[in-house]
Amino acid sequence: MTRRTIADRARGFLREWSIPRQIAGQSHRDEAARSSLSRDLRPRLEEADTVGTGICPYCAVGCAQRLYARDGRLIHVEGDPRSPINQGTLCPKGAATFGLLTSPQRLQHVLYRAPHADRWEVKPLDWAMDRIAALVKRTRDETFVRELPDGTRVNHTLGLASLGGATLDNEENYLIKKFFSGGLGMVWIENQARV
Amino acid sequence: MPSLGATYGRGAATLPQWDVANADAILIMGSNMAESHPIAYRFVLQAKQKGATVMHADPRFTRTSAMADLYAPVRAGSDIAFLGGIIRHILENDLWFREYALHYTNLATIIDERFRGADELDGVFSGWDEEGRRYVYDSWQYEGMTVPSSLAEHHVNTTESFNDETKRLSHAPVPQDLTLEHPNCVYRIMRRHYARYTPEMVERVTGCPADVFLKVCEALTRNSGRERTATICYAVGWTHHSTGVQIIRAAAIIQALLGNVGRPGGGILALRGHTSIQGSTDIPTLYNMLPGYLPMPHAYKPHDTLKDYLEIEETPTGWWSNFPKYAVSLFRAWYGDAATPGNDWGYDWLPRIVGDHSQLPLTLAVRDGIIKGLFVMGQNPVVGSSNAGMVRRGLANLEWMVVRDFTETETAAFWHHGDARPQDIATEVFLMPCTFAGEKAGSFTNTHRLVQWHDAVVEGPGDSRSELWFMHHLALRVKALYAGSTDPKDAPVRHLTWDYPVRGPKQEPDAEAVLKEINGYTWASDPAERRQIADFKDLKDDGSTACGCWIYCGAFPADDHNKTRDRTPDGPDGPGTHLNWAFAWPSNRRTLNNRASADPDGKPWSERKRLLWWDAEQERWTGHDEPDFPEEKPPHFEPDWDSKPTGMDAITGNDPFIMIADGKASLFVPSGLKDGPLPTHYEPLESPVPNPLYKQQGNPTAKRWEHDDNELHPIGDPAHPYVLTTYRLTEHHSGGAPTRSVPTTAELQPEGFAEIPPELAAELGITTLDWVVLETARGAIETRALVTERLRPFVIDGRRVHQIGMPWHYGWHGYATGDIANVLTACVGDPNTSMHENKALTCALRKGRLAR
Ligand code: SF4
């Protein structure tokens, strides 16, 4: 390691010090404000290899976002300056979107709790999907009603229910309604519209 | 929002949020907009900078009040008294916009002579059936003709649409008296109905000083008319009442009387909560509707065959006469080639509803063991549902439950918390990780009907999947299980079209393919031969078109054009309607009923408030927005009544409310609402005082699910003397999971609390940060006290009434925790929507902690 002399350090300090450069006529807003530290700073977004258009997942104002990623990892979320709704701004919730997607409390795997068990166990996704499909069929077959005792046609099951949708995409709501209602004959289908 | 549907024809915000910046006055009520919809509040402040008067009427003094020019304190649950007072002020002082209201509303329409108002019958209307606790609606109809309701959100079928009386809508114009002298014209009925809502009465009921109330009236009316417009903004502070629908109705009446609807800077902005709550209502994960506000077939309505269903639900006049095209196109999308004219396009495969299957009865059916398997996708009912303790205990009666969320929610954890004994609970529980926007592609519909696409930028972690993936792969599995079945009950599962392409190693379905189906295409068995449809006018009822949700037609107008992904805003000199920024339903119209922005001759009411006008040379409507009116119908068009016109042929050139059968805004609603044709003040079901306005105490038709774990307090109950109102914080979101589990937002609002006015705190010896216990018949919770002047005691009808406020986001999971406020609330509901009443109930309060 080379030791810098006092004179070196003084010269370095004078080079970094803004006042002499301002006296020399440089603007405190740009040239004179620079230092070796700020010269080496790079915007985080420069590292991004992907940027996409997002919409805030919280409230229905519908603020637009930009999502930046590098190597498949999210690195930044900010308000989209083009949006006529938010013009680049976000409220504390919208600004927490990055924290939401990267929350340490996010689940990675399917958790399963067997009847009467006192703990969760990790299960493979495929196993869970097969098991749920079998339960859906079993409950539907047990509870499906074609006609009421008075002969009224109902073609439904009251044994299956679904809650949620207001946080989901239109396309997801569509598949939920189509499959649960138009396919399985479920009538208990509700979301947060009444919450 | 059946209120806006019943009044204007569509249950949605009438204007885009950015248009609030063009208002001359803004009344915010039933909303703490600055804190709950902060980015939308920017437009209020922009309007204020340009000179608009901003008013906030609310039980709590919040940041919204702090930024307003005028704050009017009103007791929780007294909104109709306040708004009714404004209606009276407008009518008595002749401040309504005469040319607008006479032509564009049913103000001059004559009502059946048998009609009696709540003013005569002490709080109920004619037709009240005390035994059945319901109304018979005959006497609310137009003289000599029955008016079907618009098929708007949660519309209530109070009449059979296409019966002999409704056909008369095609025989002659509606009975009107433009001199307004007829004693049963809507104008006279409203004068009588609202006569008692004087400023003094407003003060007595709401606690708002009469002079403050009059300032609000004055600012609102001064800023409405040809040259000026006012906007009203509301949120769940209005909907969460047993009279929620009628509160919003009262606002809709004010805006129609003042001529503020369909015009720049005017209208009603419904501020909705969740990111795609509007989308999940349009494409409803709701029990009573099919996509695009088509009614769900009902076992006890004449819905037996497709012919019955279409005849009964089709309105003969107005836009909804197109209903059969939308229904048949939906069935084609769902059942594909299996849908044929011979089997009514598969209509019979649809399930029939048999009653109220909404959220509150759903939770009761879980408790009662009727429901055996439950899916919960991105919702947290153990925190968000009324009577949350009952809801949590009830989940133990399920055989199985699938929770799809990003973290363990209180709902997923119901079996191992508090007094729960896992060894006694047989429920099989699956907790499956979901992905977020940013990890999946798709569209959200915001509060002003704007459908905006979001991209997939990164992959979700581990085994997390989108709901699109989950539904797709579940449907494929279940279809495979039923593949060999010949049981007729399994036909809909087998015939349901399900040919979505998948991508990548995770086999993620292509969300654009789903949006294409929602938008609609010409039908062909081979997907390669389908062509996107650009406009719902091209939909047919002969099976040649398939469309998943007719009002979204135009969202994906061409094979290579996903309009929800358009991102070109207007520049600073542009018209400011931003028609190339995403897609707004219907047909990219940004302001609903915008025909009303021009006078009956088709000219803008004023230069300042131009939006749409009739171009006589081109012979079409033109302007800054897409016309919400037939483009080529001239302003002076009159139906040829001799030809018995139907559909849009029966709508004149100056009827801007095309979704309503007579084309006029319904100040008086003859059909479509269960609790009356005019908003009437009722006390909340739990109230500290008797109703000062009528003998009838509460909404007579309100839903109560009486049960020993869902009891209500009597009126003026000394054991529960305080008014409790629940509310939201900027930093938290609804059931709380997506903010309590995020470090930054949790740090900003780390712990639950209750706001208590200083006068009450002094009485009970409570200081800030003390532990307090709140209790109702449903349950008890403990939390920290925040003593604040933001809440103040009211003097109501001579009695002092204290209010307590409590945010309802908290639960025991995540970084920010607190007791669940909804343990205190009850399952009661608005008769039209089954919406609960968590904004106004009564409770007990003491210093101390719960013994646990
Ligand atoms: S940033 Fe805030 S205001 Fe905007 S959509 Fe998100 S939660 Fe709503």
mmCIF file of N, CA, C and O in Angstrom, chain B residues 683-727:
data_model
loop_
_atom_site.group_PDB
_atom_site.id
_atom_site.type_symbol
_atom_site.label_atom_id
_atom_site.label_comp_id
_atom_site.label_asym_id
_atom_site.label_seq_id
_atom_site.Cartn_x
_atom_site.Cartn_y
_atom_site.Cartn_z
ATOM 1 N N GLU B 683 -81.537 5.265 10.241
ATOM 2 C CA GLU B 683 -80.394 5.122 11.133
ATOM 3 C C GLU B 683 -79.669 3.808 10.807
ATOM 4 O O GLU B 683 -80.282 2.858 10.316
ATOM 5 N N PRO B 684 -78.362 3.762 11.095
ATOM 6 C CA PRO B 684 -77.667 2.477 10.973
ATOM 7 C C PRO B 684 -78.393 1.438 11.828
ATOM 8 O O PRO B 684 -79.085 1.798 12.791
ATOM 9 N N LEU B 685 -78.223 0.163 11.516
ATOM 10 C CA LEU B 685 -78.960 -0.863 12.260
ATOM 11 C C LEU B 685 -78.569 -0.850 13.738
ATOM 12 O O LEU B 685 -79.384 -1.152 14.601
ATOM 13 N N GLU B 686 -77.320 -0.494 14.018
ATOM 14 C CA GLU B 686 -76.934 -0.238 15.409
ATOM 15 C C GLU B 686 -76.715 1.252 15.549
ATOM 16 O O GLU B 686 -75.773 1.795 14.966
ATOM 17 N N SER B 687 -77.586 1.914 16.290
ATOM 18 C CA SER B 687 -77.474 3.357 16.380
ATOM 19 C C SER B 687 -77.678 3.811 17.823
ATOM 20 O O SER B 687 -78.426 3.194 18.571
ATOM 21 N N PRO B 688 -77.011 4.896 18.211
ATOM 22 C CA PRO B 688 -77.203 5.392 19.571
ATOM 23 C C PRO B 688 -78.507 6.175 19.733
ATOM 24 O O PRO B 688 -78.898 6.488 20.853
ATOM 25 N N VAL B 689 -79.165 6.515 18.639
ATOM 26 C CA VAL B 689 -80.344 7.400 18.731
ATOM 27 C C VAL B 689 -81.515 6.876 17.898
ATOM 28 O O VAL B 689 -81.319 6.183 16.905
ATOM 29 N N PRO B 690 -82.745 7.269 18.298
ATOM 30 C CA PRO B 690 -83.899 6.992 17.427
ATOM 31 C C PRO B 690 -83.825 7.886 16.193
ATOM 32 O O PRO B 690 -83.227 8.962 16.234
ATOM 33 N N ASN B 691 -84.406 7.450 15.090
ATOM 34 C CA ASN B 691 -84.393 8.224 13.845
ATOM 35 C C ASN B 691 -85.153 9.535 14.038
ATOM 36 O O ASN B 691 -86.355 9.521 14.284
ATOM 37 N N PRO B 692 -84.490 10.679 13.942
ATOM 38 C CA PRO B 692 -85.194 11.946 14.141
ATOM 39 C C PRO B 692 -86.145 12.297 12.997
ATOM 40 O O PRO B 692 -86.995 13.154 13.155
ATOM 41 N N LEU B 693 -86.015 11.625 11.847
ATOM 42 C CA LEU B 693 -86.806 12.025 10.681
ATOM 43 C C LEU B 693 -88.107 11.250 10.518
ATOM 44 O O LEU B 693 -89.075 11.775 9.978
ATOM 45 N N TYR B 694 -88.119 10.001 10.909
ATOM 46 C CA TYR B 694 -89.313 9.165 10.691
ATOM 47 C C TYR B 694 -89.491 8.202 11.854
ATOM 48 O O TYR B 694 -88.544 7.927 12.597
ATOM 49 N N LYS B 695 -90.683 7.650 11.904
ATOM 50 C CA LYS B 695 -90.925 6.588 12.875
ATOM 51 C C LYS B 695 -90.107 5.344 12.501
ATOM 52 O O LYS B 695 -89.619 4.617 13.357
ATOM 53 N N GLN B 696 -89.981 5.088 11.201
ATOM 54 C CA GLN B 696 -89.201 3.940 10.744
ATOM 55 C C GLN B 696 -87.728 4.142 11.125
ATOM 56 O O GLN B 696 -87.085 5.071 10.650
ATOM 57 N N GLN B 697 -87.194 3.289 11.961
ATOM 58 C CA GLN B 697 -85.858 3.514 12.513
ATOM 59 C C GLN B 697 -84.731 3.205 11.524
ATOM 60 O O GLN B 697 -83.923 4.052 11.177
ATOM 61 N N GLY B 698 -84.698 1.959 11.056
ATOM 62 C CA GLY B 698 -83.614 1.539 10.154
ATOM 63 C C GLY B 698 -84.179 1.179 8.806
ATOM 64 O O GLY B 698 -85.403 1.209 8.605
ATOM 65 N N ASN B 699 -83.305 0.847 7.871
ATOM 66 C CA ASN B 699 -83.748 0.436 6.545
ATOM 67 C C ASN B 699 -84.635 -0.809 6.698
ATOM 68 O O ASN B 699 -84.157 -1.855 7.119
ATOM 69 N N PRO B 700 -85.940 -0.687 6.373
ATOM 70 C CA PRO B 700 -86.839 -1.809 6.671
ATOM 71 C C PRO B 700 -86.496 -3.079 5.903
ATOM 72 O O PRO B 700 -86.824 -4.174 6.335
ATOM 73 N N THR B 701 -85.810 -2.917 4.755
ATOM 74 C CA THR B 701 -85.509 -4.091 3.936
ATOM 75 C C THR B 701 -84.092 -4.625 4.168
ATOM 76 O O THR B 701 -83.677 -5.575 3.512
ATOM 77 N N ALA B 702 -83.345 -4.016 5.082
ATOM 78 C CA ALA B 702 -81.954 -4.425 5.306
ATOM 79 C C ALA B 702 -81.872 -5.909 5.644
ATOM 80 O O ALA B 702 -82.788 -6.484 6.229
ATOM 81 N N LYS B 703 -80.746 -6.518 5.262
ATOM 82 C CA LYS B 703 -80.582 -7.943 5.549
ATOM 83 C C LYS B 703 -79.963 -8.123 6.935
ATOM 84 O O LYS B 703 -78.967 -7.490 7.265
ATOM 85 N N ARG B 704 -80.560 -8.971 7.696
ATOM 86 C CA ARG B 704 -80.015 -9.332 9.020
ATOM 87 C C ARG B 704 -79.936 -10.843 9.028
ATOM 88 O O ARG B 704 -80.890 -11.512 8.670
ATOM 89 N N TRP B 705 -78.809 -11.359 9.424
ATOM 90 C CA TRP B 705 -78.705 -12.808 9.569
ATOM 91 C C TRP B 705 -78.665 -13.083 11.052
ATOM 92 O O TRP B 705 -77.580 -13.158 11.649
ATOM 93 N N GLU B 706 -79.848 -13.145 11.659
ATOM 94 C CA GLU B 706 -79.873 -13.224 13.116
ATOM 95 C C GLU B 706 -79.505 -14.631 13.597
ATOM 96 O O GLU B 706 -79.990 -15.622 13.076
ATOM 97 N N HIS B 707 -78.623 -14.654 14.561
ATOM 98 C CA HIS B 707 -78.057 -15.913 15.012
ATOM 99 C C HIS B 707 -77.366 -15.586 16.328
ATOM 100 O O HIS B 707 -76.948 -14.451 16.531
ATOM 101 N N ASP B 708 -77.196 -16.556 17.194
ATOM 102 C CA ASP B 708 -76.634 -16.191 18.507
ATOM 103 C C ASP B 708 -75.164 -15.773 18.445
ATOM 104 O O ASP B 708 -74.667 -15.172 19.383
ATOM 105 N N ASP B 709 -74.471 -16.074 17.345
ATOM 106 C CA ASP B 709 -73.121 -15.509 17.260
ATOM 107 C C ASP B 709 -73.068 -14.309 16.307
ATOM 108 O O ASP B 709 -72.015 -13.932 15.821
ATOM 109 N N ASN B 710 -74.236 -13.738 16.026
ATOM 110 C CA ASN B 710 -74.275 -12.550 15.167
ATOM 111 C C ASN B 710 -75.362 -11.595 15.664
ATOM 112 O O ASN B 710 -76.197 -11.119 14.920
ATOM 113 N N GLU B 711 -75.340 -11.305 16.965
ATOM 114 C CA GLU B 711 -76.392 -10.478 17.549
ATOM 115 C C GLU B 711 -76.142 -9.001 17.329
ATOM 116 O O GLU B 711 -75.006 -8.559 17.223
ATOM 117 N N LEU B 712 -77.239 -8.226 17.306
ATOM 118 C CA LEU B 712 -77.143 -6.767 17.165
ATOM 119 C C LEU B 712 -77.524 -6.098 18.478
ATOM 120 O O LEU B 712 -78.317 -6.625 19.253
ATOM 121 N N HIS B 713 -76.958 -4.898 18.700
ATOM 122 C CA HIS B 713 -77.304 -4.136 19.898
ATOM 123 C C HIS B 713 -78.615 -3.384 19.675
ATOM 124 O O HIS B 713 -78.858 -2.894 18.572
ATOM 125 N N PRO B 714 -79.418 -3.248 20.726
ATOM 126 C CA PRO B 714 -80.636 -2.440 20.580
ATOM 127 C C PRO B 714 -80.300 -0.949 20.381
ATOM 128 O O PRO B 714 -79.170 -0.527 20.628
ATOM 129 N N ILE B 715 -81.304 -0.183 19.957
ATOM 130 C CA ILE B 715 -81.125 1.257 19.751
ATOM 131 C C ILE B 715 -80.814 1.927 21.086
ATOM 132 O O ILE B 715 -81.480 1.667 22.092
ATOM 133 N N GLY B 716 -79.797 2.772 21.088
ATOM 134 C CA GLY B 716 -79.458 3.510 22.300
ATOM 135 C C GLY B 716 -79.011 2.589 23.441
ATOM 136 O O GLY B 716 -79.209 2.893 24.609
ATOM 137 N N ASP B 717 -78.414 1.468 23.104
ATOM 138 C CA ASP B 717 -77.994 0.469 24.100
ATOM 139 C C ASP B 717 -76.991 1.069 25.089
ATOM 140 O O ASP B 717 -75.878 1.446 24.694
ATOM 141 N N PRO B 718 -77.351 1.178 26.370
ATOM 142 C CA PRO B 718 -76.407 1.778 27.324
ATOM 143 C C PRO B 718 -75.136 0.950 27.503
ATOM 144 O O PRO B 718 -74.104 1.482 27.896
ATOM 145 N N ALA B 719 -75.200 -0.361 27.191
ATOM 146 C CA ALA B 719 -74.002 -1.199 27.334
ATOM 147 C C ALA B 719 -73.016 -0.965 26.188
ATOM 148 O O ALA B 719 -71.843 -1.302 26.291
ATOM 149 N N HIS B 720 -73.504 -0.422 25.072
ATOM 150 C CA HIS B 720 -72.657 -0.159 23.904
ATOM 151 C C HIS B 720 -72.935 1.238 23.398
ATOM 152 O O HIS B 720 -73.548 1.424 22.351
ATOM 153 N N PRO B 721 -72.483 2.239 24.152
ATOM 154 C CA PRO B 721 -72.956 3.610 23.888
ATOM 155 C C PRO B 721 -72.208 4.364 22.784
ATOM 156 O O PRO B 721 -72.671 5.427 22.378
ATOM 157 N N TYR B 722 -71.076 3.853 22.308
ATOM 158 C CA TYR B 722 -70.258 4.660 21.393
ATOM 159 C C TYR B 722 -70.409 4.198 19.954
ATOM 160 O O TYR B 722 -70.581 3.001 19.689
ATOM 161 N N VAL B 723 -70.296 5.162 19.038
ATOM 162 C CA VAL B 723 -70.325 4.825 17.618
ATOM 163 C C VAL B 723 -68.918 4.392 17.217
ATOM 164 O O VAL B 723 -67.933 5.046 17.563
ATOM 165 N N LEU B 724 -68.828 3.274 16.505
ATOM 166 C CA LEU B 724 -67.530 2.810 16.013
ATOM 167 C C LEU B 724 -67.539 2.849 14.495
ATOM 168 O O LEU B 724 -68.503 2.418 13.862
ATOM 169 N N THR B 725 -66.465 3.374 13.927
ATOM 170 C CA THR B 725 -66.325 3.362 12.474
ATOM 171 C C THR B 725 -64.957 2.776 12.137
ATOM 172 O O THR B 725 -63.972 3.068 12.821
ATOM 173 N N THR B 726 -64.897 1.900 11.136
ATOM 174 C CA THR B 726 -63.612 1.311 10.750
ATOM 175 C C THR B 726 -63.100 2.012 9.502
ATOM 176 O O THR B 726 -63.870 2.568 8.736
ATOM 177 N N TYR B 727 -61.802 2.028 9.326
ATOM 178 C CA TYR B 727 -61.246 2.765 8.194
ATOM 179 C C TYR B 727 -59.887 2.204 7.781
ATOM 180 O O TYR B 727 -59.389 1.237 8.356
#
